[in-house]
PDB file of C-alpha atoms and ligand atoms in Angstrom:
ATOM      1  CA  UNK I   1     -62.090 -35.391 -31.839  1.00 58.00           C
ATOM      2  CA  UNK I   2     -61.258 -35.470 -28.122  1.00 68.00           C
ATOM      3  CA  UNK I   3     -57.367 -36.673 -28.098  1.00 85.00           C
ATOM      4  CA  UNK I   4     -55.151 -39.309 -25.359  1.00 95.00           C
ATOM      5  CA  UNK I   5     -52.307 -36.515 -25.978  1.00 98.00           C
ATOM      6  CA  UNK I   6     -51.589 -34.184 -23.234  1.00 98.00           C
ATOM      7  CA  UNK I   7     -48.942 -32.150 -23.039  1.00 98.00           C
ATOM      8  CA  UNK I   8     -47.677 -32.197 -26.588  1.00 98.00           C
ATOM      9  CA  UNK I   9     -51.470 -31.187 -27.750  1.00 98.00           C
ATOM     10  CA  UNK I  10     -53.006 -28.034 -29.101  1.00 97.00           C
ATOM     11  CA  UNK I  11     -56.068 -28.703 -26.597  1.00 97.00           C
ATOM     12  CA  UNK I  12     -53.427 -28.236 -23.429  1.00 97.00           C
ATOM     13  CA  UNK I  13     -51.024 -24.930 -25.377  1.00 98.00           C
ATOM     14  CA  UNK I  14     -52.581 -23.024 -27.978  1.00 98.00           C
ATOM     15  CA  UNK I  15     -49.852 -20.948 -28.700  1.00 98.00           C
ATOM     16  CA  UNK I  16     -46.721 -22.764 -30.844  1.00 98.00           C
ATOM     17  CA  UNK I  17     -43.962 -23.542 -28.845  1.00 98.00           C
ATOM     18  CA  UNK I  18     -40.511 -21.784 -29.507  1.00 98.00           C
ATOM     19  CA  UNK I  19     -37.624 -23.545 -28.203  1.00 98.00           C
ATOM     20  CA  UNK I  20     -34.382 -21.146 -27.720  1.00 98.00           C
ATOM     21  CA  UNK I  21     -30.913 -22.694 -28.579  1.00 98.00           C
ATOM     22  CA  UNK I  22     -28.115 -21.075 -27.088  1.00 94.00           C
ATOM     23  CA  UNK I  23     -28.645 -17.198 -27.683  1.00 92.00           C
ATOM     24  CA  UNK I  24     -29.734 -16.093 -30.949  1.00 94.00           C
ATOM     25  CA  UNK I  25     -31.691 -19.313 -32.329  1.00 98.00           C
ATOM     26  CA  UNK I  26     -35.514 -19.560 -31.838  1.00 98.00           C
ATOM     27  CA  UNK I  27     -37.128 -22.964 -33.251  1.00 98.00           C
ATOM     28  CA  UNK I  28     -40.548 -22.758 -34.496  1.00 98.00           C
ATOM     29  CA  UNK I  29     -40.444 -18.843 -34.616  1.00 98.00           C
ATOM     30  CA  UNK I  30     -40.507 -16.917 -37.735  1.00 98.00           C
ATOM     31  CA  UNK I  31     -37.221 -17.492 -38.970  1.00 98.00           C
ATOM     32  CA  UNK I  32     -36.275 -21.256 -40.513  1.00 98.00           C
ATOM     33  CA  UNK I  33     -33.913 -22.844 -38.730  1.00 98.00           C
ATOM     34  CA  UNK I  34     -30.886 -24.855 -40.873  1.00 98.00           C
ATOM     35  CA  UNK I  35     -28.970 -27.588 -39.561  1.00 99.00           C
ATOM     36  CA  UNK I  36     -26.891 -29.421 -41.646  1.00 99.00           C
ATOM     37  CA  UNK I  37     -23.648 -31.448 -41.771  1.00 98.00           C
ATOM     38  CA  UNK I  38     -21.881 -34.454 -42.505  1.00 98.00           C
ATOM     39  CA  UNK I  39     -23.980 -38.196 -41.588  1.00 98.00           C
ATOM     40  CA  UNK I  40     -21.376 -38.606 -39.159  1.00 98.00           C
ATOM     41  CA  UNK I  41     -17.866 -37.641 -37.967  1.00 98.00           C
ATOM     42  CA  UNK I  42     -15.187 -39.180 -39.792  1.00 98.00           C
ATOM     43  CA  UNK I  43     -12.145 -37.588 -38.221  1.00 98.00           C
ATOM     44  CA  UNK I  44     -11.091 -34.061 -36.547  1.00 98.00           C
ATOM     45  CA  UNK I  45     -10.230 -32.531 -40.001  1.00 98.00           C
ATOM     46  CA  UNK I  46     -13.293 -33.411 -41.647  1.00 98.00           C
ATOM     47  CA  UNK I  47     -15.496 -32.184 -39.152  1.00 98.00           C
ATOM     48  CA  UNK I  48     -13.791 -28.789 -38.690  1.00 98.00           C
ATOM     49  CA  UNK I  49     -13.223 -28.495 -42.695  1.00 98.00           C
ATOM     50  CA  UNK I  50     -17.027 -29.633 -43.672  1.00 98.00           C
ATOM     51  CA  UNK I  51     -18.434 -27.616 -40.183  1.00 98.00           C
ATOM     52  CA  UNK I  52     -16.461 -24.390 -41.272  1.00 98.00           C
ATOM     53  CA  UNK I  53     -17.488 -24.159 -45.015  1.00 98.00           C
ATOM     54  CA  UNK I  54     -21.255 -24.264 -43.987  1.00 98.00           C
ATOM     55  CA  UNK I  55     -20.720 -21.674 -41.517  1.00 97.00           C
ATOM     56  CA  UNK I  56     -19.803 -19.277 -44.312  1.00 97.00           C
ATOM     57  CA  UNK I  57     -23.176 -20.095 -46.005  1.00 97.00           C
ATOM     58  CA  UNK I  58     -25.038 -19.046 -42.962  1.00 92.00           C
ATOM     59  CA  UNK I  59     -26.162 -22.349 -41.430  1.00 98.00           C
ATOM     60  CA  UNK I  60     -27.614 -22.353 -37.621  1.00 98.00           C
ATOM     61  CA  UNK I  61     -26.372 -25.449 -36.298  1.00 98.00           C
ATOM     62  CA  UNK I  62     -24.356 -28.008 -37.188  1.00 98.00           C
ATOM     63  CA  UNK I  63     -25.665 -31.689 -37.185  1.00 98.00           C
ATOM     64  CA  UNK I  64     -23.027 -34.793 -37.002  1.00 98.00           C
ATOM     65  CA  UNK I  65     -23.462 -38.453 -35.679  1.00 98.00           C
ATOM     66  CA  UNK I  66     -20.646 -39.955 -33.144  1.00 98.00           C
ATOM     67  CA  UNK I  67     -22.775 -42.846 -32.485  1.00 98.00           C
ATOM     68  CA  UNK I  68     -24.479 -44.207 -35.378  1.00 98.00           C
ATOM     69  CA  UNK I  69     -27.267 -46.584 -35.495  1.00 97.00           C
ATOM     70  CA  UNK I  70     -26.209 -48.535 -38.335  1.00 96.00           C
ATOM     71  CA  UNK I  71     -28.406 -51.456 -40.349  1.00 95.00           C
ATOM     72  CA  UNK I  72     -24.981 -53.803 -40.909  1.00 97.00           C
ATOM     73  CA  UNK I  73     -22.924 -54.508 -38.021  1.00 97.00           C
ATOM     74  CA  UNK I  74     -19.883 -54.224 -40.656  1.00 97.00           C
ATOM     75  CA  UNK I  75     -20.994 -51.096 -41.425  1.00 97.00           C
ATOM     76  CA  UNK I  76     -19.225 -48.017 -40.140  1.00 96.00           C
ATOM     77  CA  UNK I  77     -20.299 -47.132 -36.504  1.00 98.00           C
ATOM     78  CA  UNK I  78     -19.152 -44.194 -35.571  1.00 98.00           C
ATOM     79  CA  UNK I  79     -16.325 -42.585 -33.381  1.00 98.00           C
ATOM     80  CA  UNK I  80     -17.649 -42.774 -30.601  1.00 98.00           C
ATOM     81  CA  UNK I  81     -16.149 -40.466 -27.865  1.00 98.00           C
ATOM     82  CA  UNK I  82     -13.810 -39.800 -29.932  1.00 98.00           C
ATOM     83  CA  UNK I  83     -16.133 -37.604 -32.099  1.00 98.00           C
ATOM     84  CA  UNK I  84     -17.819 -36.153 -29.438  1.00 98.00           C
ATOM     85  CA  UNK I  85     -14.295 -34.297 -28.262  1.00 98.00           C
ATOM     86  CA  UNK I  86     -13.845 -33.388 -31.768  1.00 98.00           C
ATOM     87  CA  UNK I  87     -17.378 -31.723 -32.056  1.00 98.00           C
ATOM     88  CA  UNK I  88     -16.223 -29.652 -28.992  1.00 98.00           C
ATOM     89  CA  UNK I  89     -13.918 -28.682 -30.293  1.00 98.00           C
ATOM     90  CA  UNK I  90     -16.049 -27.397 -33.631  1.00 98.00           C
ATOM     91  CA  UNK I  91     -18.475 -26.166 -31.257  1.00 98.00           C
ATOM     92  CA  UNK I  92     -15.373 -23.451 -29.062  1.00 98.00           C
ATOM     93  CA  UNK I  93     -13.570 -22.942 -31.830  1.00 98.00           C
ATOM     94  CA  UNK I  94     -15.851 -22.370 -34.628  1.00 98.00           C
ATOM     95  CA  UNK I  95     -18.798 -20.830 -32.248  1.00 98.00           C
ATOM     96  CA  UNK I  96     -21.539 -22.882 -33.445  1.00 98.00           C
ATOM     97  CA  UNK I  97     -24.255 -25.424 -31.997  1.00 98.00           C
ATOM     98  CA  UNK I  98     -24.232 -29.121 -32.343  1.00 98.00           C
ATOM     99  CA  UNK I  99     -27.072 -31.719 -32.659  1.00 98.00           C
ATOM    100  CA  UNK I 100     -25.569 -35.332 -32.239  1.00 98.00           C
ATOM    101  CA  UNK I 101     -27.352 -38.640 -31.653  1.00 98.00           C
ATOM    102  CA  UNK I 102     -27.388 -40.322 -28.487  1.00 98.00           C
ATOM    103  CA  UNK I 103     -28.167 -43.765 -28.943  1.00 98.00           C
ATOM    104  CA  UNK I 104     -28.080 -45.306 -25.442  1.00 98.00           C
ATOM    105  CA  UNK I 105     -28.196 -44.258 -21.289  1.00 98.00           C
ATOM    106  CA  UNK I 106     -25.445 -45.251 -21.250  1.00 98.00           C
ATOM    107  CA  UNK I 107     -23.694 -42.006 -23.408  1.00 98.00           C
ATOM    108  CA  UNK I 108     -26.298 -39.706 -22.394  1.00 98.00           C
ATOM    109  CA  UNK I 109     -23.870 -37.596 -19.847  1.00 98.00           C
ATOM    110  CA  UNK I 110     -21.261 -37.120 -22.429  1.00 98.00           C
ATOM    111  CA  UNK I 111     -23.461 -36.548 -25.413  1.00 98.00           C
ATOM    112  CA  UNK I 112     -25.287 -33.788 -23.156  1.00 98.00           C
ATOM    113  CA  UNK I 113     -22.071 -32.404 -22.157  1.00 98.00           C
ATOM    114  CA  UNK I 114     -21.214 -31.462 -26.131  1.00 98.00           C
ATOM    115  CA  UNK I 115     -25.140 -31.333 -27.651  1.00 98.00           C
ATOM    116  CA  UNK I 116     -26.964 -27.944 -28.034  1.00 98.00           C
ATOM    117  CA  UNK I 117     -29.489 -30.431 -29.291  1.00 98.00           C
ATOM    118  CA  UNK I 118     -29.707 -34.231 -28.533  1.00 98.00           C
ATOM    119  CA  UNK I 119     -30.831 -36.514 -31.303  1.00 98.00           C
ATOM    120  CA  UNK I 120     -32.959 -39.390 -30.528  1.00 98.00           C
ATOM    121  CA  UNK I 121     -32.799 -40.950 -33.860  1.00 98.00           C
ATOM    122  CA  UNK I 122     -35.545 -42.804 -35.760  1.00 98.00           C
ATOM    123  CA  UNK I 123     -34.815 -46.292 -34.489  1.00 98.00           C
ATOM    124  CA  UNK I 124     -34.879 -45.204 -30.761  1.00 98.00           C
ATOM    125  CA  UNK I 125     -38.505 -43.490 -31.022  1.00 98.00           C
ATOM    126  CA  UNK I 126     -40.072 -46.138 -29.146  1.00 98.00           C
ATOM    127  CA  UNK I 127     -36.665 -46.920 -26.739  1.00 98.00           C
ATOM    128  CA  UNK I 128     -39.271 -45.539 -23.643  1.00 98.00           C
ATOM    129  CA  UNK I 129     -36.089 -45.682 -20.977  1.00 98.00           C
ATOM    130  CA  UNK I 130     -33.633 -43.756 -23.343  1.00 98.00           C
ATOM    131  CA  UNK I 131     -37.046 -41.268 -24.218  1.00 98.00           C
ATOM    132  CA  UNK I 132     -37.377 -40.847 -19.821  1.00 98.00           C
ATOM    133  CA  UNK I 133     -33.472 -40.194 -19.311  1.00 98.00           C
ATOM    134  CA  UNK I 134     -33.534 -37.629 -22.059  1.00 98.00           C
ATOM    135  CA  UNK I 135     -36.748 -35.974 -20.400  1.00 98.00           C
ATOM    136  CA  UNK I 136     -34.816 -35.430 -17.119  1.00 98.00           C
ATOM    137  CA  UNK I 137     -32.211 -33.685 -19.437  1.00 98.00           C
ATOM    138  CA  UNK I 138     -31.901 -29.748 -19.468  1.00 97.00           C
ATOM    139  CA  UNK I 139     -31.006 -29.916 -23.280  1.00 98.00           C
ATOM    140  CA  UNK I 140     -33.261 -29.603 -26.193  1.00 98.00           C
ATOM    141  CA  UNK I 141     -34.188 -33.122 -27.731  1.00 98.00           C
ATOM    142  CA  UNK I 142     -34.598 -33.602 -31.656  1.00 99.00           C
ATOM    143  CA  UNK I 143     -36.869 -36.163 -31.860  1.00 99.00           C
ATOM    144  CA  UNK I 144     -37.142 -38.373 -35.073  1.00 98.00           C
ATOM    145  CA  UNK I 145     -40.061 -39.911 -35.773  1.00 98.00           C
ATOM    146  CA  UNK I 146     -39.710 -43.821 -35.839  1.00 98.00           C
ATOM    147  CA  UNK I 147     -40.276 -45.520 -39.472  1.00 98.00           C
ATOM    148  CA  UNK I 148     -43.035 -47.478 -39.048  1.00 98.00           C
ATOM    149  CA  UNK I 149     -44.435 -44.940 -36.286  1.00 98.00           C
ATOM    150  CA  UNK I 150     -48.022 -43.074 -36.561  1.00 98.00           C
ATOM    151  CA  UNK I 151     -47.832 -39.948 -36.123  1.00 98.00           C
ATOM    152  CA  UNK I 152     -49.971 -40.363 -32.768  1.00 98.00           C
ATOM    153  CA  UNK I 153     -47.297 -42.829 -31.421  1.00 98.00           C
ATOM    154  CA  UNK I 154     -44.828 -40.656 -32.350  1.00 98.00           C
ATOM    155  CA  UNK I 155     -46.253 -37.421 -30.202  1.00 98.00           C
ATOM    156  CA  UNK I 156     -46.771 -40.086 -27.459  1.00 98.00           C
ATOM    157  CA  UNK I 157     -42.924 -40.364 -27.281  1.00 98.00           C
ATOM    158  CA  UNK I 158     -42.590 -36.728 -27.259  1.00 98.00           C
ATOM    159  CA  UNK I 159     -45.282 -37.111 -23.734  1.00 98.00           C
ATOM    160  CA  UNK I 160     -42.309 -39.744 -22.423  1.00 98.00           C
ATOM    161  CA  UNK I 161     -40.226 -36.731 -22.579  1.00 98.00           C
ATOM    162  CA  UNK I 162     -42.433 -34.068 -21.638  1.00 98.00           C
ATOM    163  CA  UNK I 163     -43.846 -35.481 -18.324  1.00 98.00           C
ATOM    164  CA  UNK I 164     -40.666 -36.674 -17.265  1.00 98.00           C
ATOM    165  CA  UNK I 165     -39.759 -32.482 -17.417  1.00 98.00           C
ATOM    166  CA  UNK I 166     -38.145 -31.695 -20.379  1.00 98.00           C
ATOM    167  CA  UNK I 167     -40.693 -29.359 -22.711  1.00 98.00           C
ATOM    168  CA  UNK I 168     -37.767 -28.728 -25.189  1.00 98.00           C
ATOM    169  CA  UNK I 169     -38.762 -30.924 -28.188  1.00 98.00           C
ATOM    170  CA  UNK I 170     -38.388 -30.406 -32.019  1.00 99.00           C
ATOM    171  CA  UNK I 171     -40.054 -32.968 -34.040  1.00 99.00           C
ATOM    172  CA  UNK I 172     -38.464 -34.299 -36.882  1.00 99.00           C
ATOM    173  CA  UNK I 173     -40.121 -35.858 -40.176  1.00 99.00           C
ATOM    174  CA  UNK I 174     -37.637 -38.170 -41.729  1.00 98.00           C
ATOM    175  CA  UNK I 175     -39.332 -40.503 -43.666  1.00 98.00           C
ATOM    176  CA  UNK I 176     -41.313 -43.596 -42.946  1.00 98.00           C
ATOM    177  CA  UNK I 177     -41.349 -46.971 -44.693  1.00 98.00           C
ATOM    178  CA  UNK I 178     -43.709 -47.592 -47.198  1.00 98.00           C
ATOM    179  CA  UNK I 179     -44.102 -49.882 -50.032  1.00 98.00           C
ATOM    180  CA  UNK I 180     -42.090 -47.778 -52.458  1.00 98.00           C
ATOM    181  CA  UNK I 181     -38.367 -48.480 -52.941  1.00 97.00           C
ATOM    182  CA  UNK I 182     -37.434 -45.939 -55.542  1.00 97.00           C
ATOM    183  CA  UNK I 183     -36.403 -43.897 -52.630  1.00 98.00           C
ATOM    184  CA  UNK I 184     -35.232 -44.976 -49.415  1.00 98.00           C
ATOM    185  CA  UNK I 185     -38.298 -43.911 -47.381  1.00 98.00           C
ATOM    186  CA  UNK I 186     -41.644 -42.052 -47.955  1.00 98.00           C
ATOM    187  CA  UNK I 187     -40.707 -38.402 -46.908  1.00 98.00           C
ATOM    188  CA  UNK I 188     -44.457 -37.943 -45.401  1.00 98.00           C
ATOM    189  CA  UNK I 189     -45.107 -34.104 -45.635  1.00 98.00           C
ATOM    190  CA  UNK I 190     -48.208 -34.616 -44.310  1.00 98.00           C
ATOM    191  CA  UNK I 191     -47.058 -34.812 -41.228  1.00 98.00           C
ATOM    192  CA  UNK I 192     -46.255 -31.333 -41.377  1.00 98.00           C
ATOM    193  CA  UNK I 193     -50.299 -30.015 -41.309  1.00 98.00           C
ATOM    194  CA  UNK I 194     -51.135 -32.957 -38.951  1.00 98.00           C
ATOM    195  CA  UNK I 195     -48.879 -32.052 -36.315  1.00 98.00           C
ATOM    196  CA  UNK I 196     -49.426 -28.216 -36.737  1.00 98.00           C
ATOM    197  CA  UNK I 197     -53.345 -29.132 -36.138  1.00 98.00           C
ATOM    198  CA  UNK I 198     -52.709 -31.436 -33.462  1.00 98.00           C
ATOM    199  CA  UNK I 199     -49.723 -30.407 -31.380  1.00 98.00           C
ATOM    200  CA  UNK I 200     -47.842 -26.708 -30.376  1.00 98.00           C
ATOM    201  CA  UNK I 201     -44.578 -28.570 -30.715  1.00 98.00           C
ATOM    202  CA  UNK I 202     -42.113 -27.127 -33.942  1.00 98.00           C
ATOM    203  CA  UNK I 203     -41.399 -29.788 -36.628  1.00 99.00           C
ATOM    204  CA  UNK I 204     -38.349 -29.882 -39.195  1.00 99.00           C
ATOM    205  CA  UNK I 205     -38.130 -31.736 -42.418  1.00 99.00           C
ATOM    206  CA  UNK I 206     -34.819 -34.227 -42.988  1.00 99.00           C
ATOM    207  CA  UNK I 207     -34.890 -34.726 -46.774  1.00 99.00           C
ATOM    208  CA  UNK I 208     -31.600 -36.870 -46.785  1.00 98.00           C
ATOM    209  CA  UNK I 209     -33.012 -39.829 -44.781  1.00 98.00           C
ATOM    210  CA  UNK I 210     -36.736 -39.389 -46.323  1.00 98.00           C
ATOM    211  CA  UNK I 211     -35.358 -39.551 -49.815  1.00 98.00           C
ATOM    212  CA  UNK I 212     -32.230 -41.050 -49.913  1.00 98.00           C
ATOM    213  CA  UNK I 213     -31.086 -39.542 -52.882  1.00 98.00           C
ATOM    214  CA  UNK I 214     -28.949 -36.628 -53.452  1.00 98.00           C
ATOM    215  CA  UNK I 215     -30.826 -34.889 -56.178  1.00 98.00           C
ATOM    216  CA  UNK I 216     -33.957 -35.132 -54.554  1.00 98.00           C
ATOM    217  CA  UNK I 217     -33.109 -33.140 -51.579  1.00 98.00           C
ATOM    218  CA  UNK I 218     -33.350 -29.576 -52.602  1.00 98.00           C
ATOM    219  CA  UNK I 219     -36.898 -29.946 -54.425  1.00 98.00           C
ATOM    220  CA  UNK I 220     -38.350 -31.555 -50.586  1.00 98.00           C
ATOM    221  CA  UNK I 221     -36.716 -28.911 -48.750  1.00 98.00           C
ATOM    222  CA  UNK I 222     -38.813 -26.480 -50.533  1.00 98.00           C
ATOM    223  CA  UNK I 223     -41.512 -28.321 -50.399  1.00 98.00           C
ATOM    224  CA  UNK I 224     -41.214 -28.311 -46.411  1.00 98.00           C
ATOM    225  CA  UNK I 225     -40.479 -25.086 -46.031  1.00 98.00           C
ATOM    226  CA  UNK I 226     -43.650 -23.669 -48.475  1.00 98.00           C
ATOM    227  CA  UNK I 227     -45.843 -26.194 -46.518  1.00 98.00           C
ATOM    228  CA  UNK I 228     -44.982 -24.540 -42.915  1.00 98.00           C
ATOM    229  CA  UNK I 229     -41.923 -26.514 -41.556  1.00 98.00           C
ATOM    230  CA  UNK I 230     -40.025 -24.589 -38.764  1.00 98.00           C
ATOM    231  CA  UNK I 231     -36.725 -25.874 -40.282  1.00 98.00           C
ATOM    232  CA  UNK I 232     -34.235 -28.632 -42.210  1.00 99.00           C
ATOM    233  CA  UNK I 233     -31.822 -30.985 -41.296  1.00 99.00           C
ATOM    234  CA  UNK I 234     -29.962 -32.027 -44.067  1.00 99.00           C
ATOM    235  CA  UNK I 235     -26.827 -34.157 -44.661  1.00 98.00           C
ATOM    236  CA  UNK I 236     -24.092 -32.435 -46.439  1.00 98.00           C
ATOM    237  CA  UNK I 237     -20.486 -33.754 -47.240  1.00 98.00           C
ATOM    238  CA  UNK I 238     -17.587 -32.084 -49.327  1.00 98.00           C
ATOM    239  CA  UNK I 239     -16.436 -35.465 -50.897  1.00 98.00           C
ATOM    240  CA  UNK I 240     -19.786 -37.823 -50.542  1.00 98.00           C
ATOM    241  CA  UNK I 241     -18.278 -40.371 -53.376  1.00 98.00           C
ATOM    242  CA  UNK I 242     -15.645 -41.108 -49.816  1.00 98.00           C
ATOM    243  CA  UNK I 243     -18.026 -40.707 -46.802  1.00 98.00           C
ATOM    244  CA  UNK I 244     -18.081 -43.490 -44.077  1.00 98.00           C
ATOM    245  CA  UNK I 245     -22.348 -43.537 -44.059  1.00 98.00           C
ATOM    246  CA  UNK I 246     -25.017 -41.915 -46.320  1.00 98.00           C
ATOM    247  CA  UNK I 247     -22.869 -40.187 -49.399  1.00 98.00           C
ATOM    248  CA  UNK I 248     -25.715 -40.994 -51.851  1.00 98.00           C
ATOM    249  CA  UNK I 249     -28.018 -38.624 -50.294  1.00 98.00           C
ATOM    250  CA  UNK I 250     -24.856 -35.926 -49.017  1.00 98.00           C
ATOM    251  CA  UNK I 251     -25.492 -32.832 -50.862  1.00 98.00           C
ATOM    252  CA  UNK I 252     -21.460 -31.203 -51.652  1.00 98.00           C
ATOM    253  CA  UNK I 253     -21.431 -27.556 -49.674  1.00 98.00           C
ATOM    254  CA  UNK I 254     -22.117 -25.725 -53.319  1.00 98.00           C
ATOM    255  CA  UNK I 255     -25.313 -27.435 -53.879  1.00 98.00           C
ATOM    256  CA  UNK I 256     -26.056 -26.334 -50.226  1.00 98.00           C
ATOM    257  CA  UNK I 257     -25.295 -22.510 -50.585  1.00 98.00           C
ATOM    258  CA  UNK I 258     -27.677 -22.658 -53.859  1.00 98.00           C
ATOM    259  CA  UNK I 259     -30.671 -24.384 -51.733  1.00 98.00           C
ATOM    260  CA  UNK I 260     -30.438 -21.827 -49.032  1.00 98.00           C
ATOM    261  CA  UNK I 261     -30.552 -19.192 -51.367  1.00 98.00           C
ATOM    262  CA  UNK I 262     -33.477 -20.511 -53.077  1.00 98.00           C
ATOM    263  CA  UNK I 263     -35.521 -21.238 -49.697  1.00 98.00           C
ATOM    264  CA  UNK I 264     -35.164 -17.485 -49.075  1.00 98.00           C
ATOM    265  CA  UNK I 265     -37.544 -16.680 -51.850  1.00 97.00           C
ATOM    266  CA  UNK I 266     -40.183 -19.738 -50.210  1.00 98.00           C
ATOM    267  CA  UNK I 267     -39.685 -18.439 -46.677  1.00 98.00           C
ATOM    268  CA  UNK I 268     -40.723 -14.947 -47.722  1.00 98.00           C
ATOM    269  CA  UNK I 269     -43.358 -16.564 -49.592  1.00 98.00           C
ATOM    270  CA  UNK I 270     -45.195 -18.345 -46.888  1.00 98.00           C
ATOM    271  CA  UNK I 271     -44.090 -15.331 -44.311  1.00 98.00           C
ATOM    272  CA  UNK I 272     -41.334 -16.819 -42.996  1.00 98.00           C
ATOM    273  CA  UNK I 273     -37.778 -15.515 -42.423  1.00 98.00           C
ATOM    274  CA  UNK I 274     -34.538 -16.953 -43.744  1.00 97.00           C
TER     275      UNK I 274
HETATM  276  C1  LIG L 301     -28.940 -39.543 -38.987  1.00 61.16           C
HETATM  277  O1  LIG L 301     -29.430 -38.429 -38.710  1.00 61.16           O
HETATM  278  O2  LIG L 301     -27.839 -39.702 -39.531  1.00 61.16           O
HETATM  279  C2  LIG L 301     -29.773 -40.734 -38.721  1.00 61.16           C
HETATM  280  C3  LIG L 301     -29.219 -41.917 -38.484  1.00 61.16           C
HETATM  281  O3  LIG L 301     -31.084 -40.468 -38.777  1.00 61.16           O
HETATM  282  P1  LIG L 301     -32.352 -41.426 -38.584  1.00 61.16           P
HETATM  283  O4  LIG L 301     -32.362 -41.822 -37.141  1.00 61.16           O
HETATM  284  O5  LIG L 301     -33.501 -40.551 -38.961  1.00 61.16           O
HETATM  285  O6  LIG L 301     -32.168 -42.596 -39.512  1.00 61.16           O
HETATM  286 MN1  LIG L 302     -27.351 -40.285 -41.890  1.00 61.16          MN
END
């Protein structure tokens, strides 16, 4: 089928893309890539004691909203700039990369300043000025698919990027909505194959968002990883039962150590390094 995609598609790169973080981390190369972290950043001690625990368990980056795109307007909303100086501060101190959300223009110089990896998340995947900004950007963009987004329309967001300059985008599968409400979305591993077929760009799996529920997580992660994700993103909080957005689907550090140990055995399975 002759596609509308250009630059994102398999017809104009043949070869997968690998996008380099920093030094010694290589998206959509043979080793998985792990970011994981607390939903968002709920004060400096939190971030450093959460951030510093999953270090120890060998995580790549760590992931952690300032600016959070929130259903409720009552609903916690983030830090702000606050967060983004403590994040920093995680990031010099601790030596380890950050991917945090930027949710408007109007952030996107300070977010940039403290990102390894911008987030656009799922409810900005169609916000075409914020996707143009970030394509001017010299950072990596994590790009969420939206929730009611094809998976065409989503690679044509990654093209707002890409022609604006910026070639450094990670897809990111995080559920869509469908009609079933025993989880919070419909984690849609398909996309996983489809975008492998149709695109050179890496994907990574968030199984926090695309279930919802705690116990679910570590049974999609493996499921990601077996069917050829480049990586995770998953939500992980020390006290969950207390976090200011998405405890019910925080996996505790513990439970985080086990999964990683476990996707070992399904990287090596599908030839993959962990
Ligand atoms: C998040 O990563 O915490 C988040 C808000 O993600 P999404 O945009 O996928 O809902
Ligand atoms: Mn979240």
């Amino acid at each position: 089928m002759k596609t509308d995609l250009k630059l994102t598609s398999r017809e104009y790169k043949k070869e997968n893309t690998i996008i380099q973080i920093n030094k010694d981390i290589r998206v959509g190369d043979k080793e998985i890539v792990i970011i994981a972290g607390p939903c968002s950043v709920e004060s400096k001690e939190q971030i450093f004691r959460i951030s510093s625990e999953l270090k120890k368990y060998g995580v790549h980056l760590i992931r952690a909203g300032a600016f959070k795109p929130r259903s409720s307007p009552y609903s916690f909303q983030g830090l702000g700039h606050e967060a983004l100086q403590y994040l920093k501060e995680v990031k010099e101190k601790l030596k380890i990369g950050i991917v945090t959300e930027v949710m408007s223009i109007e952030h996107l110089k300070e977010v940039e300043d403290v990102a390894d990896i911008i987030q656009i998340g799922a409810r900005n995947a169609q916000n075409f000025e914020l996707l143009k900004k970030v394509g001017k950007s010299k950072k990596p963009v994590l790009l969420k698919r939206g929730i009611a987004t094809t998976i065409h329309e989503w690679l044509m967001s990654a093209e707002h990027i890409m022609v604006q300059g910026n070639h450094q985008i990670i897809l990111c599968e995080r559920g869509i909505r469908t009609f079933e409400n025993s989880t919070r979305f419909t984690l849609d591993l398909n996309a996983i194959p489809a975008i492998k077929k149709m695109s050179h760009l890496p994907i990574i799996i968030d199984p926090s968002h695309g279930t919802g529920v705690r116990e679910f997580v570590p049974s999609m992660s493996k499921a990601a990883i077996a069917a050829g994700a480049d990586g995770l993103i998953i939500e992980v909080h020390d006290k969950p039962e207390e976090a200011l957005s998405d405890g019910p689907q925080s996996i505790v550090p513990e439970e985080f150590k086990k999964l990683v140990n476990e996707l070992r055995g399904i990287a090596k399975a599908v030839n993959r390094k962990l």
